[in-house]
mmCIF file of C-alpha atoms (C1' of nucleotides) in Angstrom:
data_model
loop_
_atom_site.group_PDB
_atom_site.id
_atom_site.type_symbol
_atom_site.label_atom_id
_atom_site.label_comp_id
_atom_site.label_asym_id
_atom_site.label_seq_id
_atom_site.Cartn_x
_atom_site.Cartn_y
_atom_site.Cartn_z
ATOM 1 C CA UNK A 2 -69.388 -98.396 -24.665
ATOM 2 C CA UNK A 3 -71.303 -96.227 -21.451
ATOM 3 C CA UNK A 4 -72.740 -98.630 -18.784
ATOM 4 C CA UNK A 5 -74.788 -98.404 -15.831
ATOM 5 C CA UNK A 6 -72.329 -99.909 -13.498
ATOM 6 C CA UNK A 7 -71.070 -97.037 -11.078
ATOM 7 C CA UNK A 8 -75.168 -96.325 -10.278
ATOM 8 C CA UNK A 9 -75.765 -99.783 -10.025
ATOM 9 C CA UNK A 10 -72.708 -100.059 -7.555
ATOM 10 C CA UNK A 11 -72.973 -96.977 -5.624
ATOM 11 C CA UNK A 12 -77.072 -97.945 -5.084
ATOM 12 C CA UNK A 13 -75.902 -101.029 -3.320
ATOM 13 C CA UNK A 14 -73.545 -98.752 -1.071
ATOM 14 C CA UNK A 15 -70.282 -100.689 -2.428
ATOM 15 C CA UNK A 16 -66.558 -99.107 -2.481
ATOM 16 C CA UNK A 17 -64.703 -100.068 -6.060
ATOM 17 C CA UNK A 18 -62.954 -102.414 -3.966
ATOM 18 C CA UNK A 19 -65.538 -104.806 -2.481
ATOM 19 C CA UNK A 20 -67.166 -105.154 -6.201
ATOM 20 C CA UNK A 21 -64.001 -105.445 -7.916
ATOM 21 C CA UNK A 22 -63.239 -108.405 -5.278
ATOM 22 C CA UNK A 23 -67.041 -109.660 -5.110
ATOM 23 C CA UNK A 24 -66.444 -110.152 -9.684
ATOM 24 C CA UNK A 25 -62.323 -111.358 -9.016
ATOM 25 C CA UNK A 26 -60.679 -108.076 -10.560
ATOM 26 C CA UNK A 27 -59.112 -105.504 -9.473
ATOM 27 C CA UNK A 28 -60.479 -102.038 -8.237
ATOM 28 C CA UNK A 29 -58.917 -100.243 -11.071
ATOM 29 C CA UNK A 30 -60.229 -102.555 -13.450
ATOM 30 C CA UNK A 31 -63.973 -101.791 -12.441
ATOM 31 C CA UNK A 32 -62.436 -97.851 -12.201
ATOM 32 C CA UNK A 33 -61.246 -97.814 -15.733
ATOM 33 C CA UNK A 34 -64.879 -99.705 -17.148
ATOM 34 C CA UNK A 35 -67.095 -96.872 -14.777
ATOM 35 C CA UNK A 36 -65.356 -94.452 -16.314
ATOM 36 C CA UNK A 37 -65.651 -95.675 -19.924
ATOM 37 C CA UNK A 38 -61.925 -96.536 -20.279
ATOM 38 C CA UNK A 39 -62.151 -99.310 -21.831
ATOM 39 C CA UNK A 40 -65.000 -102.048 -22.326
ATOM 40 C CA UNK A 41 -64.605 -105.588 -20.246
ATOM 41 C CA UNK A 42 -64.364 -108.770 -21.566
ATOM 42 C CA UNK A 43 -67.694 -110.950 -22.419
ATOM 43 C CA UNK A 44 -66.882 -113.042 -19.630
ATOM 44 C CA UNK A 45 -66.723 -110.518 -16.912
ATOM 45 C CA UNK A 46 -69.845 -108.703 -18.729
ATOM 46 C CA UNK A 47 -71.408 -111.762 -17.312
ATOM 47 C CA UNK A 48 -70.475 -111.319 -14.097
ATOM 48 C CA UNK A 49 -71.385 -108.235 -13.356
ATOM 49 C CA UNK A 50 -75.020 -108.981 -15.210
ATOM 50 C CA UNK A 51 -75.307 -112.162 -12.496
ATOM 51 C CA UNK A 52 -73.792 -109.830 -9.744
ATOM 52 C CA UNK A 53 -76.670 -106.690 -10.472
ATOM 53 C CA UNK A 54 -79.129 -109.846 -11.563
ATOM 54 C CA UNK A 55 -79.899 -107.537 -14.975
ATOM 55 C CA UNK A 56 -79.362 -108.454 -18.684
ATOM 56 C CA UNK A 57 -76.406 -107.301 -19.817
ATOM 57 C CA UNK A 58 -77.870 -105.195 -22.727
ATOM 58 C CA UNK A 59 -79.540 -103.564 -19.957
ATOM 59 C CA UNK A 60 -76.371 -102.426 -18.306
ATOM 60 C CA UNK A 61 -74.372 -101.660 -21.447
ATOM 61 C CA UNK A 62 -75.437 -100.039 -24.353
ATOM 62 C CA UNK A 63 -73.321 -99.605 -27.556
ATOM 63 C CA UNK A 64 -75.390 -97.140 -28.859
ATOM 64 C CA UNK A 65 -76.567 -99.342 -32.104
ATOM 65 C CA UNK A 66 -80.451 -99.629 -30.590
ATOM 66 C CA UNK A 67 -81.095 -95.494 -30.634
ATOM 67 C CA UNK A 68 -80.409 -94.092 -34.041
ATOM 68 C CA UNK A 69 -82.623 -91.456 -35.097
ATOM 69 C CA UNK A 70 -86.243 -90.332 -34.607
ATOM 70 C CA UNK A 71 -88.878 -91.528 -31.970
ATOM 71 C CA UNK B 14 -67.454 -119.599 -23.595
ATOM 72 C CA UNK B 15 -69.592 -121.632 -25.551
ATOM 73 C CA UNK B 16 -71.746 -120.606 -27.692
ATOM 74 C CA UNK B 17 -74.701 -121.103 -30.650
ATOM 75 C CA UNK B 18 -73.131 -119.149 -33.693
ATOM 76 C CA UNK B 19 -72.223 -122.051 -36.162
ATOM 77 C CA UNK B 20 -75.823 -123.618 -35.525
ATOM 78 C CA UNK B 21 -77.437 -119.963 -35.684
ATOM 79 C CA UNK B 22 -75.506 -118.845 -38.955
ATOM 80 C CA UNK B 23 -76.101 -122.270 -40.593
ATOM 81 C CA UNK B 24 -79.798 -122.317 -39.872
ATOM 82 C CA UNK B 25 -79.856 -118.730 -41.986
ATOM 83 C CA UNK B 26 -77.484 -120.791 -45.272
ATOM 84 C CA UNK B 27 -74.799 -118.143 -44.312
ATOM 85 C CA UNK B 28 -70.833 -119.042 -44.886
ATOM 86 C CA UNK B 29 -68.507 -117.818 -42.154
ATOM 87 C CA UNK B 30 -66.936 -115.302 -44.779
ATOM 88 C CA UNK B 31 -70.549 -113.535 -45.324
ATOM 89 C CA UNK B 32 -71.310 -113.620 -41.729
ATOM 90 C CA UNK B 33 -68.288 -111.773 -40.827
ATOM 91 C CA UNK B 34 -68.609 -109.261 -43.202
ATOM 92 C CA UNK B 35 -72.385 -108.640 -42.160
ATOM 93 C CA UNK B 36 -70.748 -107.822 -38.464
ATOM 94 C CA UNK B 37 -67.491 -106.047 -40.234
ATOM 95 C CA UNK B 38 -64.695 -108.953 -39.044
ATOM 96 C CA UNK B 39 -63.158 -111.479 -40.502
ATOM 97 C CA UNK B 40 -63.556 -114.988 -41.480
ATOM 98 C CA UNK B 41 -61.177 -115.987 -39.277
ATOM 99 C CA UNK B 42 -62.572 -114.656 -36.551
ATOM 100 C CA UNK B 43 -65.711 -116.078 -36.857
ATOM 101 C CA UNK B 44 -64.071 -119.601 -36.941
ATOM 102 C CA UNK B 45 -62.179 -118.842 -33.924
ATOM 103 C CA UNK B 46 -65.406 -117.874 -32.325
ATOM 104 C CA UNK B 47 -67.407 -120.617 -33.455
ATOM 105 C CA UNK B 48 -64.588 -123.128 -32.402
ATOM 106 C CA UNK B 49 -64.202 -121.173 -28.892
ATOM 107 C CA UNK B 50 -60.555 -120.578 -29.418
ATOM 108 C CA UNK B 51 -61.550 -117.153 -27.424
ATOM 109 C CA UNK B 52 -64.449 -115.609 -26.826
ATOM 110 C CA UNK B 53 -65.216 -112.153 -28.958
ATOM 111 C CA UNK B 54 -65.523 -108.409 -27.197
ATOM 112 C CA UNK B 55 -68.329 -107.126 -25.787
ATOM 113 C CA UNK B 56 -69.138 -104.701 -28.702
ATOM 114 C CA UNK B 57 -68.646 -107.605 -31.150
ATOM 115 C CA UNK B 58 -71.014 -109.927 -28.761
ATOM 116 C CA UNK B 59 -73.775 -106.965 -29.138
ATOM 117 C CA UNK B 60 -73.571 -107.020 -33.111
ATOM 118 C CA UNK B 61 -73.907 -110.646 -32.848
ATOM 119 C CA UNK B 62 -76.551 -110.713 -30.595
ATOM 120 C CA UNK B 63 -78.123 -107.937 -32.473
ATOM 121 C CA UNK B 64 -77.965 -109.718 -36.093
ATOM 122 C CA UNK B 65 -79.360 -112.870 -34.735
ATOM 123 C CA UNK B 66 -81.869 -110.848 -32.916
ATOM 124 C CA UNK B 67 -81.373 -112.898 -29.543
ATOM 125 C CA UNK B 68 -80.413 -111.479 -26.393
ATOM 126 C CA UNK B 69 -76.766 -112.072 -25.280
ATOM 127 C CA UNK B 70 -77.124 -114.743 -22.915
ATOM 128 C CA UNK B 71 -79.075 -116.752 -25.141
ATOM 129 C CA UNK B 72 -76.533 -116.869 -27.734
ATOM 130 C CA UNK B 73 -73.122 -117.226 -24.915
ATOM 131 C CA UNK B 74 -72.979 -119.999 -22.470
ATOM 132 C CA UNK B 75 -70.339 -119.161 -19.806
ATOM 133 C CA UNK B 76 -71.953 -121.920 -17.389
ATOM 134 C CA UNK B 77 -72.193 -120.312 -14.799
ATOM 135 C CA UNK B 78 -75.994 -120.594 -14.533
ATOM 136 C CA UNK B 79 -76.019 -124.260 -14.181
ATOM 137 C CA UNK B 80 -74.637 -125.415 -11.277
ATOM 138 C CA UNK B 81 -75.310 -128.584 -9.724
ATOM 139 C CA UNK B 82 -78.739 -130.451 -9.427
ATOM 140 C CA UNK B 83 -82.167 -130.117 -11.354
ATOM 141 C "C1'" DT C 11 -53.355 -83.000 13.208
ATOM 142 C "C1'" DC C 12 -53.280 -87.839 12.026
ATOM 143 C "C1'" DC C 13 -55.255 -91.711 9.991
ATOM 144 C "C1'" DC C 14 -58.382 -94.371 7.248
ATOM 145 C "C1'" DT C 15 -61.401 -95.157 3.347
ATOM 146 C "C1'" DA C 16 -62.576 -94.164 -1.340
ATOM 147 C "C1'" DT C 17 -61.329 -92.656 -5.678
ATOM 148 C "C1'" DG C 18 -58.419 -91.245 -9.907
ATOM 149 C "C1'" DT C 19 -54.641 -92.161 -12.559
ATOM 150 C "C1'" DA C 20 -50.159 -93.796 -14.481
ATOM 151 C "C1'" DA C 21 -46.568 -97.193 -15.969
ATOM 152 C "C1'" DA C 22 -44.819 -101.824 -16.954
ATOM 153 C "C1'" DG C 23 -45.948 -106.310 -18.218
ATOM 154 C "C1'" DC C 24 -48.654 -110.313 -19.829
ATOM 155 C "C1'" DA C 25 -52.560 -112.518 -22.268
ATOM 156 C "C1'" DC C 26 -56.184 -112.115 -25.522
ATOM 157 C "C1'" DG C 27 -59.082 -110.194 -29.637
ATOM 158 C "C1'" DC C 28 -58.628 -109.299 -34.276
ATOM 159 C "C1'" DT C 29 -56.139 -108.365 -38.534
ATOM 160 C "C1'" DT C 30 -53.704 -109.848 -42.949
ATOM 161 C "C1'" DT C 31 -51.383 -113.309 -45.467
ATOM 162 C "C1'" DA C 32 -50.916 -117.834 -46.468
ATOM 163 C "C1'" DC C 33 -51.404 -122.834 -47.099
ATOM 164 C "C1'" DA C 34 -54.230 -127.129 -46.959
ATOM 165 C "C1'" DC C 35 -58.306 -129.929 -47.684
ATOM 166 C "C1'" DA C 36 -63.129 -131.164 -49.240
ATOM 167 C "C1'" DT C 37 -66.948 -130.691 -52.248
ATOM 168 C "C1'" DA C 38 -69.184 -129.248 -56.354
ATOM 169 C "C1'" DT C 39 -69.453 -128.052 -61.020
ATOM 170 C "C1'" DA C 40 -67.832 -127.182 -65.903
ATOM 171 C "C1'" DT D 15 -58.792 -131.816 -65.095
ATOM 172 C "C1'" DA D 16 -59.492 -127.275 -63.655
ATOM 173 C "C1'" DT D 17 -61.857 -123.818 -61.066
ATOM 174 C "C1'" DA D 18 -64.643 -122.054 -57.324
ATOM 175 C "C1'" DT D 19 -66.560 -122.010 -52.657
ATOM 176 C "C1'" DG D 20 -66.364 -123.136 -47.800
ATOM 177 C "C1'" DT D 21 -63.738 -124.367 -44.014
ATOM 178 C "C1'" DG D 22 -59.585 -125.144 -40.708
ATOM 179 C "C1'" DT D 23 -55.474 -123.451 -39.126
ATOM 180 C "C1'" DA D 24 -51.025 -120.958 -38.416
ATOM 181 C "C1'" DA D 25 -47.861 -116.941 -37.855
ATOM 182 C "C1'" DA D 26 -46.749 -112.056 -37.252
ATOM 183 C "C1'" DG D 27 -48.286 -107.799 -35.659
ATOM 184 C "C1'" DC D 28 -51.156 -104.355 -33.271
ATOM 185 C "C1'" DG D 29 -54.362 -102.661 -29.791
ATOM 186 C "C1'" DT D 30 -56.832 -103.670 -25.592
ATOM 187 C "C1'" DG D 31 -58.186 -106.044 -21.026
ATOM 188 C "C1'" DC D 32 -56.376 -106.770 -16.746
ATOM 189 C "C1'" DT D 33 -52.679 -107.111 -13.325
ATOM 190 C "C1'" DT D 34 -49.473 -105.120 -9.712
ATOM 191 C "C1'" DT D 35 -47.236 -101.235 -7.803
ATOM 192 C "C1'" DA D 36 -47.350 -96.664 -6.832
ATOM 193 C "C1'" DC D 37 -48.542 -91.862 -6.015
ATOM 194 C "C1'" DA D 38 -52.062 -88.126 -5.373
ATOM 195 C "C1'" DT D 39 -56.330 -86.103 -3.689
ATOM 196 C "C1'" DA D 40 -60.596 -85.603 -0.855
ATOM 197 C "C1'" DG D 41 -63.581 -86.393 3.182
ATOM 198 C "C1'" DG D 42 -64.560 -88.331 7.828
ATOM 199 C "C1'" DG D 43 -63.443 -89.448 12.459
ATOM 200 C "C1'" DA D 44 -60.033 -89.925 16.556
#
DNA sequence: TCCCTATGTAAAGCACGCTTTACACATATA
DNA sequence: TATATGTGTAAAGCGTGCTTTACATAGGGA
């Protein structure tokens, strides 16, 4: 599933690091979901929506809203 | 995480077994969910959010937005 | 050059999401 | 009674989410 998360991190000037300790994981952990990895769980999908204060359909998208035309 | 799904899928006269099928898992899973024995992946929280038309955080509860007073 | 920060990635290990199979119970209906 | 539907739950098994440790690379500043 592709999310928003490394331009919503790197537009708030923060290292891997500081937002993997600002949601309580680990840097790799935020690594691995930036780069599409693997997806996180529902309850850390929440923290990063309360962290970037967005919905969090706006920061993921599994690609089920965009099928054909328009 | 708690969450709306058994009140949700009842209001619509669906069983557990057709509900699951509609989002492609099984029965059981849906009872775990229902019953918060875990909380389901993100991609599985979209489809649900998606066949109850209802954004994500209106369907999951993690508490986090209701801290103290009002 | 040396060091520090930031990033990418890998491996081992543990917990969880989800499956299939299976058994139990309640309610309804023939 | 027998049969069917809906639900609750359990166990084994597999893949994934996340951890810690570790190594590698790139860029910036002393």
């Amino acid at each position: 599933m592709k999310n928003d998360i490394r331009a919503l991190r790197t537009a708030r000037g923060l290292s891997q690091e500081a937002l993997g300790t600002a949601l309580d994981v680990s840097r790799q952990t935020i690594n691995a979901i930036e780069a599409g990895r693997y997806d996180p769980s529902l309850p850390l999908a929440f923290r990063l929506a309360r962290f970037f204060a967005l919905p969090i359909e706006e920061i993921f998208d599994d690609g089920a809203g965009e099928k054909a035309g328009s």
